[in-house]
Coordinates of C-alpha atoms in Angstrom, one line a residue:
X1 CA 2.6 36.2 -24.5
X2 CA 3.7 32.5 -25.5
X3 CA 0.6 31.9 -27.2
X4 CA 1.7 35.1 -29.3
X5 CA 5.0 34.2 -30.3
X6 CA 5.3 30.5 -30.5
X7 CA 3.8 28.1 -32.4
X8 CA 0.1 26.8 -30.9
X9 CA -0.7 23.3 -31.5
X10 CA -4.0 23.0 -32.0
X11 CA -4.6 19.6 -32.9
X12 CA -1.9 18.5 -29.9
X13 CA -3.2 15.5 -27.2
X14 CA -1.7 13.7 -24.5
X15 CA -2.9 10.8 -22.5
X16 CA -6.3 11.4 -19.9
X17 CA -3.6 11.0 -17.1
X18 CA -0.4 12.1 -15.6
X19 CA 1.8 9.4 -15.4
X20 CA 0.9 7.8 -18.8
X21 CA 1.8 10.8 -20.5
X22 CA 4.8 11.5 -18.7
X23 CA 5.9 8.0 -19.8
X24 CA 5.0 8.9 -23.2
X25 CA 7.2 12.3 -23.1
X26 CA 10.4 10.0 -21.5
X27 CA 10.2 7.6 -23.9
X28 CA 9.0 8.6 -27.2
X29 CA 6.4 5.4 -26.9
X30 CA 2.6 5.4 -26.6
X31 CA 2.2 4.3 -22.7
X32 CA 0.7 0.8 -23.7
X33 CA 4.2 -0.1 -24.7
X34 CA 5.3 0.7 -21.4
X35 CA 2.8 -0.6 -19.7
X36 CA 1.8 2.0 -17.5
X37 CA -1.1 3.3 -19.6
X38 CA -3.8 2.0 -17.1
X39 CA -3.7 4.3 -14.2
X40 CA -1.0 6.7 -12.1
X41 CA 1.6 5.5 -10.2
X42 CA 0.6 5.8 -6.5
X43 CA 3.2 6.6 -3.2
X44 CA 3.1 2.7 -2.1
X45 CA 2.8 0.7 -5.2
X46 CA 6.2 -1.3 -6.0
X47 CA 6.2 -0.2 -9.9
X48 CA 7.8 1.7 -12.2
X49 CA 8.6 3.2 -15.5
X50 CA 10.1 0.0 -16.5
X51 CA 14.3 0.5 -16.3
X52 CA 15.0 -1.1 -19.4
X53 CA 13.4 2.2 -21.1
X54 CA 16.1 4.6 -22.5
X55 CA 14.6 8.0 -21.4
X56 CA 14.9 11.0 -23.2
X57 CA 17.5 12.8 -20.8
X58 CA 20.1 9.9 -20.9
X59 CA 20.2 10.2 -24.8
X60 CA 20.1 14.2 -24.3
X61 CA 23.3 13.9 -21.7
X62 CA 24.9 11.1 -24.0
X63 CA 24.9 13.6 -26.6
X64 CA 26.5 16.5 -24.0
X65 CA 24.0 18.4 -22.4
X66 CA 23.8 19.0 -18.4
X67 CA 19.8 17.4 -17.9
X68 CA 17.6 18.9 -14.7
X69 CA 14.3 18.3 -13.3
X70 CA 12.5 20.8 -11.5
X71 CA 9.1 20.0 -9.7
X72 CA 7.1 16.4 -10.4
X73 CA 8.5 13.3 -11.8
X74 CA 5.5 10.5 -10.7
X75 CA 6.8 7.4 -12.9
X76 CA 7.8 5.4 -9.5
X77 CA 10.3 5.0 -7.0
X78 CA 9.9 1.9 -5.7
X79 CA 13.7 1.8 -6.0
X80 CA 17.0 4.3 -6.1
X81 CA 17.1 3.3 -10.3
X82 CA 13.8 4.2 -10.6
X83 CA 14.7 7.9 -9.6
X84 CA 15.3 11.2 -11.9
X85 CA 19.0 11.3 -11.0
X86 CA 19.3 7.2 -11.7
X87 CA 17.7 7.9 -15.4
X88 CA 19.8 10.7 -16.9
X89 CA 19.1 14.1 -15.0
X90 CA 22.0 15.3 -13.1
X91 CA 20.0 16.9 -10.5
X92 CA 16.4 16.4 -9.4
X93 CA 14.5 19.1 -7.3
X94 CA 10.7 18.0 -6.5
X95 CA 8.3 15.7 -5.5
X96 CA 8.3 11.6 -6.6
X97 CA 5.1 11.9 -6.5
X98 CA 2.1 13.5 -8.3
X99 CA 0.7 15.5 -6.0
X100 CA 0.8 17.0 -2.7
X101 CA 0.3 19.9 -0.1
X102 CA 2.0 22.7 -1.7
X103 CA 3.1 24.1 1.1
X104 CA 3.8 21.5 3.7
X105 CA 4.6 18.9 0.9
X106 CA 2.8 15.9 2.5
X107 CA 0.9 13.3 0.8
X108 CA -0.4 11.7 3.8
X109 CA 2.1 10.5 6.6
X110 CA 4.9 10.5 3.7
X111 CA 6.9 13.8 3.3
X112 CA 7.5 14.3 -0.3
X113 CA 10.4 16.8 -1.4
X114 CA 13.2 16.1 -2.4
X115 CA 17.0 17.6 -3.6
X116 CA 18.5 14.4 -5.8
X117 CA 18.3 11.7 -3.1
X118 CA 17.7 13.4 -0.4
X119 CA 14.3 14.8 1.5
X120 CA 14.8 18.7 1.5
X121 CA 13.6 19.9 5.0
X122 CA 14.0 23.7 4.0
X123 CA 11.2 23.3 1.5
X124 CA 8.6 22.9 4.2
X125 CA 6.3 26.1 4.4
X126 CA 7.4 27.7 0.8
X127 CA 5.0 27.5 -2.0
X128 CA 6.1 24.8 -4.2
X129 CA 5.5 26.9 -7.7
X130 CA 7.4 29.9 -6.1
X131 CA 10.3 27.1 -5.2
X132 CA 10.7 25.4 -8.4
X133 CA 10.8 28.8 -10.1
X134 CA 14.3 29.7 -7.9
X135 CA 15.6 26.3 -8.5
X136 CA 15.2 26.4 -12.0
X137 CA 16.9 30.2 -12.4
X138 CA 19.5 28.9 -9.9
X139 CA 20.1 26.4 -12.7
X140 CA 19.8 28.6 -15.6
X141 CA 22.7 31.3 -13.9
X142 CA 24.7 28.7 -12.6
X143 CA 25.0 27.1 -16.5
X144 CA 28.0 27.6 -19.0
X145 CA 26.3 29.4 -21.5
X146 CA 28.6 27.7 -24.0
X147 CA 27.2 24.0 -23.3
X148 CA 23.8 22.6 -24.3
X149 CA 21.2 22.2 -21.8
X150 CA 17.6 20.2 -21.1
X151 CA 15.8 21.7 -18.4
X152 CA 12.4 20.1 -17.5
X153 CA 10.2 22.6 -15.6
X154 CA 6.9 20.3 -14.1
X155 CA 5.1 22.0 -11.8
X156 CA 2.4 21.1 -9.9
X157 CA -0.2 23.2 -10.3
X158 CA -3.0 23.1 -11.4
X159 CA -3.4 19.9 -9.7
X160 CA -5.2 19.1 -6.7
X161 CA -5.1 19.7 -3.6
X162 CA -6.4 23.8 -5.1
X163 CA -4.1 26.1 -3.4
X164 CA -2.2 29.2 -3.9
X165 CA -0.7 32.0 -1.8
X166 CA -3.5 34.9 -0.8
X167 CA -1.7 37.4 -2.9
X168 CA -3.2 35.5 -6.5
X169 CA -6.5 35.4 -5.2
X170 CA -6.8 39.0 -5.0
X171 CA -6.1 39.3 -8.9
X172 CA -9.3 37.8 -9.1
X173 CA -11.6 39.4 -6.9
X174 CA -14.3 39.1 -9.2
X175 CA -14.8 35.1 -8.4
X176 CA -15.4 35.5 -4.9
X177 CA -19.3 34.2 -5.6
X178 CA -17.4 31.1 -7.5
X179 CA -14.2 30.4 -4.9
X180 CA -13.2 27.3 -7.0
X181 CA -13.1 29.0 -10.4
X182 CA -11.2 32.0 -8.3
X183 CA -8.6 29.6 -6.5
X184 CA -8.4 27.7 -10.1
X185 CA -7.6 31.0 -11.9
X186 CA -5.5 32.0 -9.0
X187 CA -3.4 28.9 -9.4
X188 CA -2.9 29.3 -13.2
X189 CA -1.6 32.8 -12.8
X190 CA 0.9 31.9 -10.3
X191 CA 2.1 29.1 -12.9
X192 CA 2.4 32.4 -15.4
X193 CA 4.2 33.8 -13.5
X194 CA 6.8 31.3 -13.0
X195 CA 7.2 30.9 -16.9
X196 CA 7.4 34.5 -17.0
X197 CA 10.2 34.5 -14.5
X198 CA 12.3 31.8 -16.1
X199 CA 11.8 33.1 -19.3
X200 CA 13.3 36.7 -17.9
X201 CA 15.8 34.7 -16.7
X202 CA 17.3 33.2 -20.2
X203 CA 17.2 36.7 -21.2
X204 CA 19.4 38.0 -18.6
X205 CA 21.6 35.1 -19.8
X206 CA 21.3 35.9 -23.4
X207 CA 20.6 32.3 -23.8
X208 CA 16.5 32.9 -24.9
X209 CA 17.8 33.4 -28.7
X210 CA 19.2 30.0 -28.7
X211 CA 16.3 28.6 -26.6
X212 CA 13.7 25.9 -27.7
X213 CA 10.8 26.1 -25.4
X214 CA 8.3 23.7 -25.4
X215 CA 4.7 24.0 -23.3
X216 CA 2.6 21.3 -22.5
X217 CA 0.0 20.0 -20.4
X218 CA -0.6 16.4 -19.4
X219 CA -4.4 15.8 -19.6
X220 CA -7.6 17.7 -19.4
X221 CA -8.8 19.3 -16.1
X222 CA -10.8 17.3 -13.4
X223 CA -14.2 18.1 -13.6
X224 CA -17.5 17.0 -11.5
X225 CA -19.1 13.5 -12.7
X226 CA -15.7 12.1 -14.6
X227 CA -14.9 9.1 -12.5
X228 CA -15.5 11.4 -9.6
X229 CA -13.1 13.2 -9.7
X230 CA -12.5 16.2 -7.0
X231 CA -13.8 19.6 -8.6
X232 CA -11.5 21.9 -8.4
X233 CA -13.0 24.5 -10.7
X234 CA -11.4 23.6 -14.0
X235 CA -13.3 23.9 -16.8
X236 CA -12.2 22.2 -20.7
X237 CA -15.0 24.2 -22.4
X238 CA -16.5 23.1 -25.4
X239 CA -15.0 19.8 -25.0
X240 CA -16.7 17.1 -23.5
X241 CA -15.4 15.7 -20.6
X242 CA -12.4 15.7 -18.1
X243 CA -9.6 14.2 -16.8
X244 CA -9.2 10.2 -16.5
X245 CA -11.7 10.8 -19.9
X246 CA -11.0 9.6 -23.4
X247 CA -13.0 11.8 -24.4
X248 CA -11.5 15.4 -26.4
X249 CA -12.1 17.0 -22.5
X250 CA -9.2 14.5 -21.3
X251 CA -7.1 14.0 -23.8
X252 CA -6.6 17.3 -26.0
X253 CA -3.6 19.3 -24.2
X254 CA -2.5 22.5 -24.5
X255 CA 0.7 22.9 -26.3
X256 CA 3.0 25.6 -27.5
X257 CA 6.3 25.4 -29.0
X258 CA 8.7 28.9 -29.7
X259 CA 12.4 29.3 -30.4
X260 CA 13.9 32.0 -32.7
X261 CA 14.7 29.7 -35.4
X262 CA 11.4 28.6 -36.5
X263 CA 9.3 31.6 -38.3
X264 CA 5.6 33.1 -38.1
X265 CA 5.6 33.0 -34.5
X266 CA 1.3 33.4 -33.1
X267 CA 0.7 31.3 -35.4
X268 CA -1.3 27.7 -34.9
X269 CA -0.4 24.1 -36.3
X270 CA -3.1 21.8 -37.0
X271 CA -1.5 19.3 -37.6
X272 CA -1.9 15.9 -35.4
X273 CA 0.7 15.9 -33.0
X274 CA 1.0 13.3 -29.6
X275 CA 3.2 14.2 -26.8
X276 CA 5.1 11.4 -27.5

């Protein structure tokens, strides 16, 4: 349905990994100026998305809107200014991390969820998708319709670990010989139907008209061979190559951008666009 009425950008790319492009969308800067264009920040490395960045939520809040993040921030918390709620969002609800059990949200021995500085106990056992969907409705009801706002929506899925509540995998009963490709798809349509659900939600607002909605992924999907990486049944057919890949299988990202004010919605842009 986005795909129908926004804008698709065709010719769109990110980085081959999560925490370079996430720098990228913060800052505005390719990754190599922020030095964390190597590799993702892992749970026990003392590092950072350096703190002398401006970030795009503390000029957004400067300017007068109320800033969120919802679901994955993975650019470091090796200390408390390193956090979402130290760099311009006025609440944070999600993991530091970038990835996780999505239900008991362990990475390892570390539990990793978290509601602004705190660990959020009553997260444990609750699909993480399905709980980042309520927290960000919670937000968009609980918001003065007359004051600007940035919400950042990152789930978690597709990524690895591949789970999903049973209920998605019957949608998709026609996979079973393939339960990879049937757990991927299931994971995908759950991620719909959060964006569905948040989308509803503006709605009931009357805030969607005055919406700007931007969809993006953050690199290709992990597939067999590439740096072996886990298979989880993604597939970036015709494009060569995966995830952690410069190659157009790791890099070229999905993106879509709608609001009201900007014509000839189903439309696609080719023109060259970074996430930056």
């Amino acid at each position: 349905h986005l795909s129908r009425i926004g804008i698709n950008l065709d010719n769109y790319y990110a980085q081959p990994l999560c925490t370079p492009t996430r720098a990228s969308l913060m800052t505005g800067r390719y990754p190599i100026r922020t030095g964390l264009h190597h590799h993702v920040i892992t749970a026990a490395e003392n590092r950072s998305l350096p703190l002398d960045e401006v970030l795009l939520p503390q000029v957004l809040k400067h300017a007068g809107y109320h800033t969120h993040l919802v679901g994955k921030w993975h650019l470091g918390f090796n200390c408390w200014e390193a956090t979402p709620t130290f760099r311009g969002f006025d609440s944070f609800y999600g993991i530091y991390n970038g990835m996780g059990d999505y239900f008991t949200h362990y990475l390892g021995p570390g539990y990793d969820f978290h509601c602004n500085t705190r660990p959020e106990k009553a997260a444990k056992g609750h699909y993480s998708t399905e709980l980042y969907t309520k927290r960000a409705k919670e937000i968009i009801f609980q918001h003065p319709t007359d004051e600007p706002l940035f919400l950042l929506l990152s789930q978690q899925n597709p990524h690895s670990p591949a789970q999903v509540p049973r209920r998605y995998m019957h949608r998709f009963r026609g996979f079973e010989s393939d339960s990879k490709t049937q757990t991927y798809a299931a994971m995908l349509a759950s991620m719909d139907d959060s964006i569905y659900s948040v989308i509803q939600a503006l709605k009931h607002r009357h805030m969607w008209d005055r919406t700007l909605l931007i969809f993006s992924s953050d690199n290709g999907g992990p597939i067999m061979g590439d740096f072996h990486m886990m298979n989880i049944g993604a597939s970036n057919y015709p494009l060569r190559g995966g995830k952690m890949s410069l190659t157009e299988g790791g890099v070229k990202a999905t993106g879509i951008v709608y609001s009201s004010t900007v014509p000839g919605g189903g439309r696609s842009f080719n023109g060259l666009m970074h996430v930056s």
